[in-house]
Short mmCIF file of C-alpha atoms and ligand atoms in Angstrom, two decimals:
data_model
loop_
_atom_site.label_atom_id
_atom_site.label_comp_id
_atom_site.label_asym_id
_atom_site.label_seq_id
_atom_site.Cartn_x
_atom_site.Cartn_y
_atom_site.Cartn_z
CA MET A 1 68.47 112.61 76.20
CA PRO A 2 72.08 112.28 77.29
CA ILE A 3 74.29 115.20 76.37
CA LEU A 4 77.68 114.98 74.70
CA VAL A 5 80.10 117.88 74.24
CA MET A 6 82.24 117.79 71.08
CA LYS A 7 84.93 120.42 70.53
CA PHE A 8 86.60 121.02 67.18
CA GLY A 9 89.88 122.94 67.07
CA GLY A 10 91.13 125.28 64.36
CA THR A 11 92.56 122.70 61.93
CA SER A 12 89.39 120.64 62.26
CA VAL A 13 87.28 123.55 60.95
CA ALA A 14 89.91 125.12 58.66
CA ASP A 15 87.65 125.24 55.58
CA LEU A 16 84.15 124.26 54.46
CA ASP A 17 85.14 120.65 53.70
CA ARG A 18 86.61 120.22 57.14
CA ILE A 19 83.54 121.76 58.74
CA ARG A 20 81.45 119.21 56.81
CA ASN A 21 83.78 116.45 58.00
CA ALA A 22 83.34 117.61 61.61
CA ALA A 23 79.58 117.89 61.12
CA GLU A 24 79.52 114.23 59.98
CA LYS A 25 81.05 113.26 63.31
CA VAL A 26 78.34 115.27 65.07
CA ARG A 27 75.66 113.59 62.96
CA ALA A 28 76.96 110.15 64.03
CA GLU A 29 76.54 111.08 67.72
CA VAL A 30 73.07 112.55 67.13
CA GLU A 31 72.07 109.29 65.43
CA ARG A 32 73.44 107.43 68.45
CA GLY A 33 70.89 109.32 70.53
CA TYR A 34 72.82 112.22 72.03
CA ASP A 35 71.83 115.85 72.19
CA VAL A 36 75.11 117.49 71.28
CA ILE A 37 76.79 120.73 72.30
CA VAL A 38 79.45 121.55 69.72
CA ILE A 39 82.17 124.01 70.68
CA VAL A 40 84.10 125.46 67.77
CA SER A 41 87.40 127.29 67.42
CA ALA A 42 88.20 129.85 64.76
CA MET A 43 89.46 128.48 61.44
CA SER A 44 93.17 127.70 61.81
CA GLY A 45 95.39 130.76 61.46
CA LYS A 46 92.44 133.12 61.96
CA THR A 47 93.13 134.03 65.59
CA ASN A 48 96.82 134.68 64.79
CA GLU A 49 95.77 136.93 61.94
CA LEU A 50 93.42 138.87 64.22
CA VAL A 51 96.10 139.19 66.94
CA GLY A 52 98.43 140.52 64.22
CA TYR A 53 95.88 143.19 63.28
CA VAL A 54 95.62 144.28 66.91
CA GLU A 55 99.39 144.41 67.47
CA GLY A 56 99.87 146.20 64.15
CA THR A 57 97.44 148.85 65.31
CA SER A 58 98.52 149.21 68.93
CA PRO A 59 101.60 147.39 70.34
CA LEU A 60 100.56 147.89 73.98
CA PHE A 61 96.89 147.40 73.17
CA ASP A 62 93.85 147.90 75.38
CA ALA A 63 92.90 144.31 76.22
CA ARG A 64 89.15 145.06 75.95
CA GLU A 65 89.54 145.92 72.30
CA TYR A 66 91.90 142.97 71.76
CA ASP A 67 89.09 140.72 72.96
CA ALA A 68 86.54 142.48 70.76
CA VAL A 69 88.70 141.71 67.73
CA VAL A 70 90.15 138.26 68.42
CA SER A 71 86.88 136.70 69.62
CA SER A 72 85.33 137.24 66.20
CA GLY A 73 86.99 134.23 64.50
CA GLU A 74 84.87 131.77 66.49
CA ASN A 75 81.64 133.55 65.55
CA VAL A 76 82.17 132.72 61.90
CA THR A 77 82.75 129.00 62.48
CA ALA A 78 79.80 128.72 64.88
CA GLY A 79 77.42 130.07 62.26
CA LEU A 80 78.94 127.95 59.49
CA MET A 81 78.81 124.78 61.57
CA SER A 82 75.16 125.39 62.41
CA LEU A 83 74.34 125.99 58.72
CA THR A 84 76.24 122.84 57.70
CA LEU A 85 74.25 120.75 60.19
CA GLN A 86 70.99 122.30 59.02
CA GLU A 87 71.92 121.39 55.43
CA MET A 88 72.25 117.79 56.65
CA GLY A 89 68.73 117.95 58.06
CA ILE A 90 69.83 118.17 61.70
CA PRO A 91 68.06 120.81 63.83
CA ALA A 92 70.92 123.05 64.97
CA ARG A 93 71.36 126.60 66.26
CA SER A 94 74.45 128.71 66.99
CA TRP A 95 75.29 130.81 70.04
CA GLN A 96 77.99 133.40 70.56
CA GLY A 97 79.35 133.52 74.10
CA TRP A 98 77.34 136.57 75.16
CA GLN A 99 74.09 135.03 73.95
CA VAL A 100 74.29 132.00 76.26
CA PRO A 101 75.57 134.00 78.23
CA VAL A 102 78.97 132.56 79.18
CA LYS A 103 79.65 134.79 82.21
CA THR A 104 83.31 135.45 82.90
CA THR A 105 85.59 137.58 85.02
CA SER A 106 86.71 140.82 83.41
CA ALA A 107 90.38 139.76 83.15
CA HIS A 108 90.49 140.52 79.44
CA SER A 109 92.45 138.08 77.25
CA ALA A 110 92.72 135.70 80.22
CA ALA A 111 89.17 135.63 81.58
CA ARG A 112 87.78 132.79 83.67
CA ILE A 113 84.33 131.33 83.22
CA GLU A 114 82.15 131.95 86.28
CA ASP A 115 78.75 130.72 85.20
CA ILE A 116 76.95 129.15 82.25
CA PRO A 117 73.17 129.40 82.68
CA ARG A 118 71.49 126.48 80.91
CA ASP A 119 68.03 127.96 80.27
CA HIS A 120 68.29 129.07 76.62
CA ILE A 121 69.97 125.95 75.35
CA ASP A 122 67.85 123.57 77.47
CA GLN A 123 64.71 125.24 76.16
CA LYS A 124 65.83 124.75 72.56
CA PHE A 125 66.69 121.10 73.22
CA ALA A 126 63.21 120.68 74.70
CA GLU A 127 61.74 122.16 71.50
CA GLY A 128 63.51 119.55 69.36
CA MET A 129 66.86 121.14 68.55
CA ARG A 130 69.52 118.41 68.52
CA VAL A 131 72.73 120.41 68.31
CA ALA A 132 73.74 123.64 70.03
CA VAL A 133 76.81 125.12 68.37
CA VAL A 134 78.68 127.50 70.67
CA ALA A 135 81.55 129.80 69.74
CA GLY A 136 84.48 128.78 71.96
CA PHE A 137 87.08 130.99 73.64
CA GLN A 138 84.73 133.85 74.51
CA GLY A 139 82.33 135.17 77.11
CA ILE A 140 80.93 138.34 78.60
CA SER A 141 81.99 140.23 81.73
CA ASP A 142 79.79 141.87 84.37
CA GLU A 143 80.51 145.16 82.63
CA GLY A 144 78.92 143.74 79.49
CA ARG A 145 82.17 143.60 77.50
CA ILE A 146 83.24 140.64 75.36
CA THR A 147 86.06 138.66 76.96
CA THR A 148 88.37 135.87 75.77
CA LEU A 149 89.81 132.99 77.77
CA GLY A 150 93.45 133.00 76.64
CA ARG A 151 94.96 131.18 73.66
CA GLY A 152 93.61 127.67 73.30
CA GLY A 153 90.57 128.70 75.35
CA SER A 154 87.99 126.77 73.35
CA ASP A 155 89.12 123.65 75.22
CA THR A 156 88.08 125.38 78.41
CA THR A 157 84.75 126.44 76.96
CA ALA A 158 84.14 122.78 76.06
CA VAL A 159 84.93 121.40 79.51
CA ALA A 160 82.93 124.17 81.20
CA PHE A 161 79.87 123.31 79.10
CA ALA A 162 80.35 119.62 79.83
CA ALA A 163 80.32 120.46 83.55
CA ALA A 164 77.36 122.84 83.35
CA PHE A 165 75.23 120.41 81.32
CA ALA A 166 76.39 117.27 83.15
CA ALA A 167 77.50 115.83 79.81
CA GLU A 168 78.32 112.16 79.56
CA ARG A 169 81.75 113.06 78.11
CA CYS A 170 83.71 115.93 76.60
CA ASP A 171 85.42 114.92 73.35
CA ILE A 172 88.20 117.22 72.13
CA TYR A 173 88.68 116.66 68.40
CA THR A 174 92.02 117.88 67.10
CA ASP A 175 94.73 117.28 64.50
CA VAL A 176 96.51 114.50 66.42
CA ASN A 177 94.88 111.27 67.55
CA GLY A 178 95.50 111.71 71.24
CA VAL A 179 97.94 112.87 73.88
CA TYR A 180 101.50 111.69 73.23
CA THR A 181 104.56 111.27 75.42
CA THR A 182 105.76 114.47 73.76
CA ASP A 183 104.68 116.69 70.86
CA PRO A 184 104.58 114.24 67.92
CA ARG A 185 105.68 117.08 65.66
CA ILE A 186 109.05 117.18 67.43
CA THR A 187 109.93 113.51 67.41
CA SER A 188 108.48 110.60 65.47
CA LYS A 189 109.37 108.47 68.48
CA ALA A 190 106.55 110.10 70.47
CA ARG A 191 104.08 107.45 71.62
CA LYS A 192 100.33 107.88 71.97
CA LEU A 193 99.03 107.27 75.47
CA ASP A 194 95.72 105.43 75.89
CA LYS A 195 95.22 107.12 79.23
CA ILE A 196 96.89 109.94 81.10
CA ALA A 197 96.33 111.07 84.67
CA LEU A 198 94.61 114.44 85.04
CA GLU A 199 97.43 115.67 87.23
CA GLU A 200 100.08 114.82 84.63
CA MET A 201 98.01 116.36 81.87
CA LEU A 202 97.66 119.49 83.97
CA GLU A 203 101.44 119.79 84.29
CA LEU A 204 102.11 118.97 80.64
CA ALA A 205 99.55 121.57 79.54
CA SER A 206 100.87 124.26 81.83
CA LEU A 207 104.41 123.53 80.65
CA GLY A 208 103.54 124.06 77.02
CA ALA A 209 101.85 120.92 75.60
CA LYS A 210 99.16 122.91 73.86
CA VAL A 211 96.99 119.92 73.02
CA LEU A 212 94.75 121.02 75.93
CA GLN A 213 94.54 124.43 77.56
CA THR A 214 95.66 124.21 81.20
CA ARG A 215 92.45 125.67 82.57
CA SER A 216 90.37 123.04 80.76
CA VAL A 217 92.23 120.29 82.64
CA GLU A 218 91.73 122.14 85.93
CA LEU A 219 88.00 122.30 85.28
CA ALA A 220 87.85 118.62 84.28
CA MET A 221 89.54 117.80 87.58
CA ARG A 222 87.28 119.98 89.66
CA TYR A 223 83.98 118.95 88.05
CA LYS A 224 84.92 115.34 87.27
CA VAL A 225 84.34 115.71 83.55
CA ARG A 226 85.22 112.65 81.50
CA LEU A 227 87.66 114.11 78.99
CA ARG A 228 88.90 112.50 75.78
CA VAL A 229 91.29 113.78 73.09
CA LEU A 230 90.91 112.31 69.61
CA SER A 231 91.43 112.96 65.91
CA SER A 232 88.91 114.68 63.70
CA PHE A 233 90.53 113.10 60.65
CA GLU A 234 90.25 109.42 61.60
CA GLN A 235 87.41 106.98 62.06
CA ASN A 236 87.04 106.67 65.82
CA THR A 237 85.58 104.04 68.13
CA GLU A 238 84.63 104.18 71.80
CA THR A 239 88.25 103.50 72.76
CA SER A 240 90.05 105.82 70.31
CA GLY A 241 92.21 108.69 71.43
CA THR A 242 93.43 109.37 74.94
CA LEU A 243 91.29 109.38 78.04
CA VAL A 244 92.34 111.99 80.60
CA CYS A 245 91.32 110.33 83.84
CA ASP A 246 92.05 109.69 87.51
CA GLU A 247 95.43 108.26 88.47
CA GLU A 248 93.72 105.14 89.83
CA GLU A 249 92.44 104.17 86.38
CA ILE A 250 95.99 103.88 85.01
CA MET A 251 98.23 100.85 85.17
CA GLU A 252 101.33 102.36 83.57
CA SER A 253 104.29 102.67 85.91
CA LYS A 254 106.86 104.88 84.23
CA VAL A 255 108.56 107.45 86.44
CA VAL A 256 108.46 110.10 83.71
CA SER A 257 105.43 110.00 81.45
CA GLY A 258 105.98 112.98 79.19
CA VAL A 259 108.24 115.76 77.96
CA ALA A 260 106.82 119.22 77.31
CA HIS A 261 108.31 122.30 75.72
CA SER A 262 107.46 125.96 75.59
CA ARG A 263 109.23 127.65 72.70
CA ASP A 264 108.66 131.35 73.16
CA GLU A 265 110.15 132.19 76.52
CA ALA A 266 112.35 135.10 77.55
CA LYS A 267 114.85 135.41 80.39
CA MET A 268 115.14 138.84 81.96
CA THR A 269 117.81 139.88 84.44
CA LEU A 270 117.77 142.96 86.62
CA VAL A 271 121.46 143.56 87.22
CA SER A 272 122.47 144.85 90.63
CA VAL A 273 119.32 145.53 92.63
CA ALA A 274 119.50 146.36 96.33
CA ASP A 275 119.25 143.15 98.38
CA ARG A 276 116.79 144.30 101.05
CA PRO A 277 113.50 143.10 102.53
CA GLY A 278 110.68 143.90 100.12
CA ILE A 279 112.76 143.94 96.94
CA ALA A 280 110.99 140.91 95.43
CA ALA A 281 107.60 142.50 96.15
CA ALA A 282 108.79 145.78 94.61
CA ILE A 283 109.80 143.96 91.42
CA PHE A 284 107.10 141.35 91.00
CA GLY A 285 104.18 143.52 92.15
CA PRO A 286 104.43 145.93 89.18
CA LEU A 287 105.12 143.04 86.79
CA SER A 288 101.94 141.30 87.87
CA GLU A 289 99.93 144.54 87.67
CA SER A 290 101.16 144.99 84.10
CA GLY A 291 99.87 141.55 83.17
CA VAL A 292 103.29 139.89 82.90
CA ASN A 293 103.11 136.16 83.68
CA VAL A 294 106.34 135.53 85.52
CA ASP A 295 107.30 131.88 85.56
CA MET A 296 110.76 130.97 86.89
CA ILE A 297 112.59 133.21 89.38
CA VAL A 298 116.22 133.11 90.51
CA GLN A 299 117.89 135.49 92.93
CA ASN A 300 121.68 135.39 92.93
CA ILE A 301 123.74 135.46 96.10
CA SER A 302 124.28 138.93 97.37
CA ASP A 303 127.51 140.84 96.93
CA ASP A 304 127.99 144.08 98.87
CA GLY A 305 124.27 144.35 99.55
CA ARG A 306 123.36 144.07 95.89
CA THR A 307 122.11 141.12 93.87
CA ASP A 308 120.91 140.09 90.39
CA MET A 309 117.30 139.01 89.98
CA THR A 310 116.41 136.81 87.00
CA PHE A 311 112.94 135.79 85.89
CA SER A 312 111.35 134.23 82.83
CA CYS A 313 108.15 135.25 81.06
CA PRO A 314 106.55 134.70 77.64
CA VAL A 315 108.61 136.44 74.96
CA ASP A 316 105.68 138.56 73.81
CA GLN A 317 105.49 140.12 77.29
CA VAL A 318 109.05 141.48 77.27
CA LEU A 319 107.92 144.97 76.22
CA ARG A 320 105.41 145.10 79.07
CA ALA A 321 108.00 143.82 81.55
CA GLU A 322 110.57 146.39 80.45
CA ARG A 323 108.03 149.18 80.75
CA ALA A 324 106.89 148.03 84.21
CA MET A 325 110.50 147.86 85.48
CA THR A 326 111.51 151.21 83.99
CA GLU A 327 108.46 152.90 85.50
CA ALA A 328 109.12 151.31 88.91
CA LYS A 329 112.68 152.65 88.71
CA GLU A 330 111.43 156.12 87.79
CA ARG A 331 109.08 156.04 90.78
CA GLY A 332 112.09 155.20 92.97
CA GLU A 333 110.64 151.85 94.09
CA ILE A 334 113.54 149.82 92.71
CA ASN A 335 117.00 150.57 91.46
CA PHE A 336 119.03 148.49 89.01
CA HIS A 337 122.04 149.07 86.80
CA GLU A 338 120.80 147.27 83.75
CA LEU A 339 117.89 145.18 82.47
CA ILE A 340 119.04 142.40 80.16
CA ALA A 341 116.47 140.52 78.07
CA ASP A 342 117.45 137.21 76.48
CA THR A 343 114.65 136.51 74.01
CA GLU A 344 116.19 133.35 72.52
CA VAL A 345 115.36 130.83 75.23
CA CYS A 346 112.83 128.04 75.66
CA LYS A 347 111.66 125.81 78.47
CA VAL A 348 111.82 122.02 78.40
CA SER A 349 110.24 119.92 81.17
CA VAL A 350 109.80 116.31 82.19
CA VAL A 351 106.61 115.29 83.99
CA GLY A 352 105.53 112.17 85.86
CA ILE A 353 103.62 111.27 88.98
CA GLY A 354 106.18 108.50 89.53
CA MET A 355 108.68 111.22 90.48
CA ARG A 356 106.99 111.52 93.84
CA SER A 357 108.48 108.22 94.88
CA HIS A 358 111.67 108.09 92.77
CA ALA A 359 114.88 109.94 93.43
CA GLY A 360 117.46 110.71 90.77
CA VAL A 361 115.23 112.01 87.99
CA ALA A 362 116.83 115.45 88.04
CA ALA A 363 120.34 113.98 87.86
CA GLN A 364 119.31 111.79 84.93
CA MET A 365 117.78 114.77 83.15
CA PHE A 366 120.84 116.99 83.63
CA LYS A 367 123.14 114.19 82.45
CA ALA A 368 121.11 113.70 79.26
CA LEU A 369 121.40 117.43 78.53
CA ARG A 370 125.09 117.46 79.34
CA ASP A 371 125.67 114.59 76.89
CA GLU A 372 124.23 116.84 74.17
CA ASN A 373 126.34 119.76 75.39
CA ILE A 374 123.25 121.81 76.22
CA ASN A 375 123.78 124.51 78.82
CA ILE A 376 121.06 124.95 81.46
CA LYS A 377 120.26 128.57 82.35
CA VAL A 378 117.55 128.18 85.00
CA ILE A 379 116.06 125.15 86.78
CA THR A 380 112.78 124.75 88.65
CA THR A 381 111.22 121.68 90.17
CA SER A 382 107.96 120.63 91.76
CA GLU A 383 106.67 117.32 93.09
CA ILE A 384 105.99 115.86 89.64
CA LYS A 385 108.02 117.95 87.20
CA ILE A 386 111.47 119.38 86.47
CA SER A 387 111.87 122.31 84.07
CA VAL A 388 114.96 123.88 82.55
CA LEU A 389 115.46 127.05 80.55
CA ILE A 390 117.88 126.55 77.64
CA ASP A 391 118.81 128.22 74.35
CA ARG A 392 115.90 127.94 71.91
CA LYS A 393 118.08 126.50 69.16
CA TYR A 394 118.53 123.33 71.24
CA MET A 395 114.86 122.79 71.95
CA GLU A 396 114.18 119.88 69.57
CA LEU A 397 117.48 118.24 70.49
CA ALA A 398 116.71 118.50 74.21
CA VAL A 399 113.19 117.08 73.82
CA GLN A 400 114.52 114.14 71.80
CA ALA A 401 117.38 113.50 74.22
CA LEU A 402 115.04 113.48 77.23
CA HIS A 403 112.48 111.32 75.44
CA ASP A 404 115.27 108.77 74.84
CA ALA A 405 116.83 109.12 78.28
CA PHE A 406 113.56 108.28 80.03
CA ASP A 407 112.72 105.50 77.57
CA LEU A 408 109.36 106.98 76.64
CA GLN A 409 109.22 105.25 73.30
CA GLY A 410 108.95 101.85 74.95
CA ASN A 411 105.62 100.12 75.52
CA ASP A 412 103.31 100.76 78.46
CA SER A 413 103.76 98.73 81.65
P1 ADP B 501 93.47 122.63 68.14
O1 ADP B 501 93.57 123.67 67.09
O2 ADP B 501 92.70 121.42 67.72
O3 ADP B 501 93.03 123.16 69.47
P2 ADP B 501 96.20 122.67 69.02
O4 ADP B 501 97.16 123.08 67.96
O5 ADP B 501 95.82 123.68 70.03
O6 ADP B 501 94.95 122.05 68.32
O7 ADP B 501 96.76 121.40 69.81
C1 ADP B 501 97.13 120.24 69.09
C2 ADP B 501 98.64 120.24 68.91
O8 ADP B 501 99.26 120.08 70.18
C3 ADP B 501 99.18 119.09 68.10
O9 ADP B 501 99.14 119.36 66.74
C4 ADP B 501 100.60 118.92 68.64
O10 ADP B 501 101.55 119.50 67.79
C5 ADP B 501 100.59 119.71 69.94
N1 ADP B 501 101.09 118.94 71.08
C6 ADP B 501 102.02 119.40 71.96
N2 ADP B 501 102.29 118.48 72.87
C7 ADP B 501 101.53 117.39 72.58
C8 ADP B 501 101.37 116.12 73.18
N3 ADP B 501 102.06 115.76 74.29
N4 ADP B 501 100.49 115.25 72.62
C9 ADP B 501 99.78 115.61 71.54
N5 ADP B 501 99.90 116.79 70.93
C10 ADP B 501 100.76 117.69 71.43
N1 LIG B 502 90.99 130.37 68.45
C1 LIG B 502 91.61 130.51 69.75
C2 LIG B 502 93.10 130.34 69.63
O1 LIG B 502 93.61 130.10 68.54
C3 LIG B 502 91.01 129.58 70.75
C4 LIG B 502 91.16 128.12 70.44
O2 LIG B 502 91.33 127.73 69.29
O3 LIG B 502 91.06 127.32 71.38
O4 LIG B 502 93.79 130.46 70.59
MG1 MG B 503 94.05 124.20 70.98
#
């Protein structure tokens, strides 16, 4: 029988009624003739609660124990979903990541899936089981420890299963009815897209549009998984939601197709470091080893052989970054006068494959921000995106201004 992967996010399984609602959607696909692999998230708020327990216990926690704790939310929903389906008379069974086993790297809290052996689940399908319910977000390392895939990682579990089982499609059920031109919670002018190019979705996701985890889009690209985002609270048809597909399948011709934001950023400046060969390596090596995800980097012009180095990272990594820099200074690898952390910034980006062939997008973006009197602190660009770091209090205003400036509310074509 053809296989379908259906993933339900936290709000879609937030309580027993919602789990029943999701199970009804699974039942409909089983009745249509699919064997279904259901990937579930933890109930909404659960993972945050578990992260809070870990941070309350140990601020610079051991990531192996973090994973042991935060992976547990998904285990509960997997079991409950399987029980709900059984109550409906549908043969179902649950799996935790290690039972499949979902084999991952040992990069705790940011592990990558390496292999998903099919044997156990295939055997159960062959014996008449119709639904395999798998706890998302988690796996097991070569060392036999539980790992997690980073926040939002159940999306990645879903796409990885769709690839491993050659599923007909991977449906991501969530609390919005598709991918929008920007987060619909920020502006009511956001417009749902019927289709979005994988490459654009990849940029939007990596720039903060959390509707899909970045890695899940990468996997969909690599393994040619047909990926759809749709609502778990609406009646859907074959064409509901947003299809994330190849560029060639899309007729729309806007230069900018979406605006993304990432709220919790920090800007850190090392004041007066020696401007010498190797200084960037001496700074960013220890940051990377400490697990700090550096995003934007700016080096000022040099004055008297010294310079300022500015970088951005997620705000919850500031402690780690400060520790890594202080230790590097103590070891004599770098020298700086001061380390300034600005924890009140955010990143706003515009994305569009049309930018490849259109000049002037950056100027238009900067003008729209200027008209709102928003100061830009750092800028980065790539072929199909432009990002700026600004004060967090202007985030909504900036997103709305850019959405208007690039006419994203208008109809497709
Ligand atoms: P789930 O719990 O189902 O995984 P998430 O909260 O991770 O759901 O992702 C869905 C949310 O993503 C939406 O509620 C919405 O606020 C947010 N979002 C951000 N950018 C976009 C976008 N461009 N289109 C749709 N949703 C977006
Ligand atoms: N529960 C995890 C999180 O909140 C994984 C997910 O929902 O995708 O990040
Ligand atoms: Mg999510």
